Amino acid sequence: MGLGLPEGLECLILYRCPALKFVAEGLFKHAHIRKLNIWDCSSLKLCSSHKDCLPTPIESFEVMRVKKMELPRLISSEQMQLYSSLSSLDISNDVGLVSFHLGVLLKLRSLRFSSCENLGSIYIPEGRGIAAQNGLMSLYKLTINNCLKLEYVVREGLPAPNLEELSFYHCENLKSLPSGMYTQSHTSLLFES
């Protein structure tokens, strides 16, 4: 019998654990965590492989001030199924995040990047992932602030017809908005540098 989390556990918060270096592979295997928050765990390496990297079916994932975070690359169709329930993703103060792939997060309702100093692009690879084919129908809120190296957010167009709120704060290198953004109707559209 391996060491793991209680089966009924739905929320896990790791807060100010600077000595925590990794989460054991298989830790989430039997738990039913729907919400995972990781704050101020400066040495944490979340995953060494894609297997059992995040709990499934996870709905809300928030990462704040985790300097060595290695996010899983959610690309394969096998992995798509694992994270298909993710509806809220909030990543703050992540220096390792250079680009972010939106192609498989179909139920994502809210997406926020804050102070990700090396984030240069948010993209959907051409022809890869269901989002490239069917769109991000559930996405209603996208907030990006203090991502100083960000240049592009889905250059080819953000397939999010139900997007209600789009906010960019202090993204000094943002060169353009996704094509087609001005033809969609939004409840709120905010740009500030």
PDB file of C-alpha atoms in Angstrom:
ATOM      1  CA  MET A   1       0.000   0.000   0.000  1.00  0.00           C
ATOM      2  CA  GLY A   2       1.510   3.300  -1.106  1.00  0.00           C
ATOM      3  CA  LEU A   3       1.417   6.594   0.679  1.00  0.00           C
ATOM      4  CA  GLY A   4      -1.268   8.912  -0.671  1.00  0.00           C
ATOM      5  CA  LEU A   5      -3.938  11.431   0.195  1.00  0.00           C
ATOM      6  CA  PRO A   6      -7.317  10.500   1.704  1.00  0.00           C
ATOM      7  CA  GLU A   7      -9.816   9.443  -0.962  1.00  0.00           C
ATOM      8  CA  GLY A   8     -12.457  11.976   0.130  1.00  0.00           C
ATOM      9  CA  LEU A   9     -10.099  14.984   0.019  1.00  0.00           C
ATOM     10  CA  GLU A  10     -11.446  17.623  -2.422  1.00  0.00           C
ATOM     11  CA  CYS A  11      -9.246  20.663  -1.657  1.00  0.00           C
ATOM     12  CA  LEU A  12      -5.483  20.784  -1.077  1.00  0.00           C
ATOM     13  CA  ILE A  13      -3.704  24.006  -0.168  1.00  0.00           C
ATOM     14  CA  LEU A  14       0.083  24.154   0.084  1.00  0.00           C
ATOM     15  CA  TYR A  15       0.996  27.501   1.652  1.00  0.00           C
ATOM     16  CA  ARG A  16       4.457  28.767   2.565  1.00  0.00           C
ATOM     17  CA  CYS A  17       6.305  25.481   2.337  1.00  0.00           C
ATOM     18  CA  PRO A  18       9.723  26.756   1.146  1.00  0.00           C
ATOM     19  CA  ALA A  19      11.495  23.456   1.894  1.00  0.00           C
ATOM     20  CA  LEU A  20       8.984  21.374  -0.114  1.00  0.00           C
ATOM     21  CA  LYS A  21      10.912  20.307  -3.218  1.00  0.00           C
ATOM     22  CA  PHE A  22       8.594  17.876  -4.993  1.00  0.00           C
ATOM     23  CA  VAL A  23       5.218  16.188  -4.894  1.00  0.00           C
ATOM     24  CA  ALA A  24       5.632  12.423  -4.937  1.00  0.00           C
ATOM     25  CA  GLU A  25       4.574  10.745  -8.156  1.00  0.00           C
ATOM     26  CA  GLY A  26       1.256   8.998  -7.638  1.00  0.00           C
ATOM     27  CA  LEU A  27       0.288  11.172  -4.651  1.00  0.00           C
ATOM     28  CA  PHE A  28      -2.941  12.261  -6.355  1.00  0.00           C
ATOM     29  CA  LYS A  29      -3.754   8.832  -7.766  1.00  0.00           C
ATOM     30  CA  HIS A  30      -6.713   7.983  -5.523  1.00  0.00           C
ATOM     31  CA  ALA A  31      -7.662  11.412  -4.164  1.00  0.00           C
ATOM     32  CA  HIS A  32     -10.544  13.333  -5.736  1.00  0.00           C
ATOM     33  CA  ILE A  33      -9.072  16.814  -5.419  1.00  0.00           C
ATOM     34  CA  ARG A  34     -11.080  19.403  -7.282  1.00  0.00           C
ATOM     35  CA  LYS A  35      -9.193  22.467  -6.021  1.00  0.00           C
ATOM     36  CA  LEU A  36      -5.407  22.762  -5.700  1.00  0.00           C
ATOM     37  CA  ASN A  37      -3.755  25.965  -4.469  1.00  0.00           C
ATOM     38  CA  ILE A  38       0.016  26.280  -4.204  1.00  0.00           C
ATOM     39  CA  TRP A  39       1.349  29.534  -2.734  1.00  0.00           C
ATOM     40  CA  ASP A  40       4.848  30.559  -1.687  1.00  0.00           C
ATOM     41  CA  CYS A  41       6.485  27.162  -2.170  1.00  0.00           C
ATOM     42  CA  SER A  42       9.631  28.554  -3.743  1.00  0.00           C
ATOM     43  CA  SER A  43      11.459  25.247  -4.320  1.00  0.00           C
ATOM     44  CA  LEU A  44       8.572  23.048  -5.439  1.00  0.00           C
ATOM     45  CA  LYS A  45       8.925  20.958  -8.577  1.00  0.00           C
ATOM     46  CA  LEU A  46       5.388  19.792  -9.198  1.00  0.00           C
ATOM     47  CA  CYS A  47       6.053  17.095 -11.761  1.00  0.00           C
ATOM     48  CA  SER A  48       8.904  15.110 -13.165  1.00  0.00           C
ATOM     49  CA  SER A  49       6.657  13.382 -15.690  1.00  0.00           C
ATOM     50  CA  HIS A  50       3.135  13.832 -17.029  1.00  0.00           C
ATOM     51  CA  LYS A  51       1.825  10.763 -15.242  1.00  0.00           C
ATOM     52  CA  ASP A  52      -0.221  11.670 -12.150  1.00  0.00           C
ATOM     53  CA  CYS A  53       1.183  15.193 -12.349  1.00  0.00           C
ATOM     54  CA  LEU A  54      -1.988  16.954 -11.241  1.00  0.00           C
ATOM     55  CA  PRO A  55      -5.007  15.532  -9.499  1.00  0.00           C
ATOM     56  CA  THR A  56      -7.870  14.481 -11.730  1.00  0.00           C
ATOM     57  CA  PRO A  57     -10.562  15.562 -12.208  1.00  0.00           C
ATOM     58  CA  ILE A  58      -9.199  18.938 -11.100  1.00  0.00           C
ATOM     59  CA  GLU A  59     -11.493  21.957 -11.529  1.00  0.00           C
ATOM     60  CA  SER A  60      -9.494  24.825 -10.003  1.00  0.00           C
ATOM     61  CA  PHE A  61      -5.700  25.253  -9.985  1.00  0.00           C
ATOM     62  CA  GLU A  62      -3.980  28.303  -8.506  1.00  0.00           C
ATOM     63  CA  VAL A  63      -0.212  28.762  -8.384  1.00  0.00           C
ATOM     64  CA  MET A  64       1.381  31.790  -6.757  1.00  0.00           C
ATOM     65  CA  ARG A  65       5.062  32.515  -6.118  1.00  0.00           C
ATOM     66  CA  VAL A  66       6.414  29.097  -7.038  1.00  0.00           C
ATOM     67  CA  LYS A  67       9.784  29.874  -8.613  1.00  0.00           C
ATOM     68  CA  LYS A  68      10.730  26.451  -9.994  1.00  0.00           C
ATOM     69  CA  MET A  69       7.300  25.260 -11.060  1.00  0.00           C
ATOM     70  CA  GLU A  70       7.245  22.871 -13.982  1.00  0.00           C
ATOM     71  CA  LEU A  71       3.746  22.831 -15.394  1.00  0.00           C
ATOM     72  CA  PRO A  72       2.689  19.786 -17.347  1.00  0.00           C
ATOM     73  CA  ARG A  73       2.517  20.206 -21.103  1.00  0.00           C
ATOM     74  CA  LEU A  74      -1.119  19.383 -21.788  1.00  0.00           C
ATOM     75  CA  ILE A  75      -0.793  18.259 -25.378  1.00  0.00           C
ATOM     76  CA  SER A  76      -1.620  14.601 -25.973  1.00  0.00           C
ATOM     77  CA  SER A  77      -5.204  13.422 -26.297  1.00  0.00           C
ATOM     78  CA  GLU A  78      -4.580  11.082 -23.377  1.00  0.00           C
ATOM     79  CA  GLN A  79      -3.647  14.035 -21.182  1.00  0.00           C
ATOM     80  CA  MET A  80      -6.577  16.061 -22.542  1.00  0.00           C
ATOM     81  CA  GLN A  81      -8.953  13.696 -20.811  1.00  0.00           C
ATOM     82  CA  LEU A  82      -7.075  14.088 -17.534  1.00  0.00           C
ATOM     83  CA  TYR A  83      -7.589  17.848 -17.329  1.00  0.00           C
ATOM     84  CA  SER A  84     -10.914  18.147 -19.108  1.00  0.00           C
ATOM     85  CA  SER A  85     -12.636  19.352 -15.913  1.00  0.00           C
ATOM     86  CA  LEU A  86     -10.299  22.299 -15.295  1.00  0.00           C
ATOM     87  CA  SER A  87     -12.472  25.421 -15.217  1.00  0.00           C
ATOM     88  CA  SER A  88     -10.275  27.932 -13.368  1.00  0.00           C
ATOM     89  CA  LEU A  89      -6.530  28.438 -13.783  1.00  0.00           C
ATOM     90  CA  ASP A  90      -4.581  31.179 -12.007  1.00  0.00           C
ATOM     91  CA  ILE A  91      -0.789  31.405 -12.358  1.00  0.00           C
ATOM     92  CA  SER A  92       1.109  34.154 -10.543  1.00  0.00           C
ATOM     93  CA  ASN A  93       4.787  34.975 -10.089  1.00  0.00           C
ATOM     94  CA  ASP A  94       6.032  32.032 -12.153  1.00  0.00           C
ATOM     95  CA  VAL A  95       9.475  32.850 -13.577  1.00  0.00           C
ATOM     96  CA  GLY A  96       9.814  29.529 -15.407  1.00  0.00           C
ATOM     97  CA  LEU A  97       6.730  29.880 -17.584  1.00  0.00           C
ATOM     98  CA  VAL A  98       7.830  31.038 -21.058  1.00  0.00           C
ATOM     99  CA  SER A  99       4.777  30.052 -23.109  1.00  0.00           C
ATOM    100  CA  PHE A 100       1.384  28.549 -22.409  1.00  0.00           C
ATOM    101  CA  HIS A 101      -0.626  26.127 -24.560  1.00  0.00           C
ATOM    102  CA  LEU A 102      -4.419  26.576 -24.449  1.00  0.00           C
ATOM    103  CA  GLY A 103      -5.286  23.819 -26.897  1.00  0.00           C
ATOM    104  CA  VAL A 104      -6.844  21.266 -24.557  1.00  0.00           C
ATOM    105  CA  LEU A 105      -8.490  23.241 -21.772  1.00  0.00           C
ATOM    106  CA  LEU A 106     -12.007  23.124 -23.157  1.00  0.00           C
ATOM    107  CA  LYS A 107     -13.974  23.701 -19.938  1.00  0.00           C
ATOM    108  CA  LEU A 108     -11.771  26.573 -18.827  1.00  0.00           C
ATOM    109  CA  ARG A 109     -14.004  29.456 -17.713  1.00  0.00           C
ATOM    110  CA  SER A 110     -11.466  31.753 -16.095  1.00  0.00           C
ATOM    111  CA  LEU A 111      -7.770  32.168 -16.939  1.00  0.00           C
ATOM    112  CA  ARG A 112      -5.398  34.560 -15.177  1.00  0.00           C
ATOM    113  CA  PHE A 113      -1.663  35.174 -15.512  1.00  0.00           C
ATOM    114  CA  SER A 114      -0.071  37.645 -13.115  1.00  0.00           C
ATOM    115  CA  SER A 115       3.582  38.700 -12.825  1.00  0.00           C
ATOM    116  CA  CYS A 116       4.887  35.842 -14.949  1.00  0.00           C
ATOM    117  CA  GLU A 117       8.018  37.736 -15.882  1.00  0.00           C
ATOM    118  CA  ASN A 118       9.177  35.428 -18.690  1.00  0.00           C
ATOM    119  CA  LEU A 119       5.824  34.605 -20.269  1.00  0.00           C
ATOM    120  CA  GLY A 120       6.170  35.574 -23.929  1.00  0.00           C
ATOM    121  CA  SER A 121       3.169  33.925 -25.591  1.00  0.00           C
ATOM    122  CA  ILE A 122      -0.141  32.180 -25.051  1.00  0.00           C
ATOM    123  CA  TYR A 123      -1.028  30.006 -28.007  1.00  0.00           C
ATOM    124  CA  ILE A 124      -3.016  27.205 -29.557  1.00  0.00           C
ATOM    125  CA  PRO A 125      -0.785  25.149 -31.864  1.00  0.00           C
ATOM    126  CA  GLU A 126      -2.161  25.057 -35.366  1.00  0.00           C
ATOM    127  CA  GLY A 127      -4.370  22.034 -35.829  1.00  0.00           C
ATOM    128  CA  ARG A 128      -3.446  20.612 -32.401  1.00  0.00           C
ATOM    129  CA  GLY A 129      -5.924  20.112 -29.659  1.00  0.00           C
ATOM    130  CA  ILE A 130      -9.668  20.325 -29.689  1.00  0.00           C
ATOM    131  CA  ALA A 131      -9.626  24.072 -28.970  1.00  0.00           C
ATOM    132  CA  ALA A 132      -8.012  24.668 -32.358  1.00  0.00           C
ATOM    133  CA  GLN A 133     -10.925  22.836 -33.970  1.00  0.00           C
ATOM    134  CA  ASN A 134     -13.923  23.672 -31.769  1.00  0.00           C
ATOM    135  CA  GLY A 135     -12.916  26.711 -29.766  1.00  0.00           C
ATOM    136  CA  LEU A 136     -12.861  27.579 -26.101  1.00  0.00           C
ATOM    137  CA  MET A 137     -16.624  27.796 -25.710  1.00  0.00           C
ATOM    138  CA  SER A 138     -16.579  28.050 -21.900  1.00  0.00           C
ATOM    139  CA  LEU A 139     -13.943  30.780 -21.518  1.00  0.00           C
ATOM    140  CA  TYR A 140     -15.617  33.930 -20.241  1.00  0.00           C
ATOM    141  CA  LYS A 141     -12.764  35.706 -18.428  1.00  0.00           C
ATOM    142  CA  LEU A 142      -9.127  36.256 -19.426  1.00  0.00           C
ATOM    143  CA  THR A 143      -6.912  38.465 -17.261  1.00  0.00           C
ATOM    144  CA  ILE A 144      -3.229  39.105 -17.856  1.00  0.00           C
ATOM    145  CA  ASN A 145      -1.271  41.555 -15.743  1.00  0.00           C
ATOM    146  CA  ASN A 146       2.369  42.433 -15.185  1.00  0.00           C
ATOM    147  CA  CYS A 147       3.635  39.970 -17.787  1.00  0.00           C
ATOM    148  CA  LEU A 148       6.272  42.314 -19.145  1.00  0.00           C
ATOM    149  CA  LYS A 149       7.657  40.006 -21.864  1.00  0.00           C
ATOM    150  CA  LEU A 150       4.267  38.957 -23.233  1.00  0.00           C
ATOM    151  CA  GLU A 151       4.118  39.728 -26.954  1.00  0.00           C
ATOM    152  CA  TYR A 152       1.268  37.582 -28.278  1.00  0.00           C
ATOM    153  CA  VAL A 153      -1.988  36.039 -27.128  1.00  0.00           C
ATOM    154  CA  VAL A 154      -3.149  33.531 -29.738  1.00  0.00           C
ATOM    155  CA  ARG A 155      -2.082  35.462 -32.842  1.00  0.00           C
ATOM    156  CA  GLU A 156      -4.387  33.493 -35.110  1.00  0.00           C
ATOM    157  CA  GLY A 157      -7.433  34.494 -33.089  1.00  0.00           C
ATOM    158  CA  LEU A 158      -8.799  33.464 -29.737  1.00  0.00           C
ATOM    159  CA  PRO A 159     -11.660  31.036 -30.410  1.00  0.00           C
ATOM    160  CA  ALA A 160     -13.676  32.138 -27.374  1.00  0.00           C
ATOM    161  CA  PRO A 161     -17.074  33.381 -28.576  1.00  0.00           C
ATOM    162  CA  ASN A 162     -18.464  33.628 -25.028  1.00  0.00           C
ATOM    163  CA  LEU A 163     -15.620  35.753 -23.661  1.00  0.00           C
ATOM    164  CA  GLU A 164     -17.155  38.508 -21.520  1.00  0.00           C
ATOM    165  CA  GLU A 165     -14.133  40.020 -19.822  1.00  0.00           C
ATOM    166  CA  LEU A 166     -10.708  40.606 -21.334  1.00  0.00           C
ATOM    167  CA  SER A 167      -8.110  42.552 -19.322  1.00  0.00           C
ATOM    168  CA  PHE A 168      -4.471  43.399 -19.948  1.00  0.00           C
ATOM    169  CA  TYR A 169      -2.597  45.421 -17.307  1.00  0.00           C
ATOM    170  CA  HIS A 170       1.043  46.450 -17.610  1.00  0.00           C
ATOM    171  CA  CYS A 171       1.952  44.186 -20.519  1.00  0.00           C
ATOM    172  CA  GLU A 172       4.457  46.595 -22.032  1.00  0.00           C
ATOM    173  CA  ASN A 173       5.586  44.364 -24.912  1.00  0.00           C
ATOM    174  CA  LEU A 174       2.152  43.207 -26.066  1.00  0.00           C
ATOM    175  CA  LYS A 175       2.310  43.742 -29.835  1.00  0.00           C
ATOM    176  CA  SER A 176      -1.224  42.849 -30.823  1.00  0.00           C
ATOM    177  CA  LEU A 177      -4.485  41.383 -29.667  1.00  0.00           C
ATOM    178  CA  PRO A 178      -5.740  38.131 -31.111  1.00  0.00           C
ATOM    179  CA  SER A 179      -7.259  38.674 -34.541  1.00  0.00           C
ATOM    180  CA  GLY A 180     -11.026  39.016 -34.538  1.00  0.00           C
ATOM    181  CA  MET A 181     -11.213  40.456 -31.015  1.00  0.00           C
ATOM    182  CA  TYR A 182     -12.886  43.621 -32.231  1.00  0.00           C
ATOM    183  CA  THR A 183     -15.653  41.722 -33.992  1.00  0.00           C
ATOM    184  CA  GLN A 184     -16.732  39.858 -30.854  1.00  0.00           C
ATOM    185  CA  SER A 185     -19.025  41.461 -28.321  1.00  0.00           C
ATOM    186  CA  HIS A 186     -17.593  41.779 -24.798  1.00  0.00           C
ATOM    187  CA  THR A 187     -19.120  42.992 -21.591  1.00  0.00           C
ATOM    188  CA  SER A 188     -15.752  44.379 -20.438  1.00  0.00           C
ATOM    189  CA  LEU A 189     -12.559  45.164 -22.340  1.00  0.00           C
ATOM    190  CA  LEU A 190      -9.670  46.822 -20.464  1.00  0.00           C
ATOM    191  CA  PHE A 191      -6.133  47.719 -21.530  1.00  0.00           C
ATOM    192  CA  GLU A 192      -3.715  49.587 -19.313  1.00  0.00           C
ATOM    193  CA  SER A 193       0.042  50.070 -19.527  1.00  0.00           C
TER     194      SER A 193
END
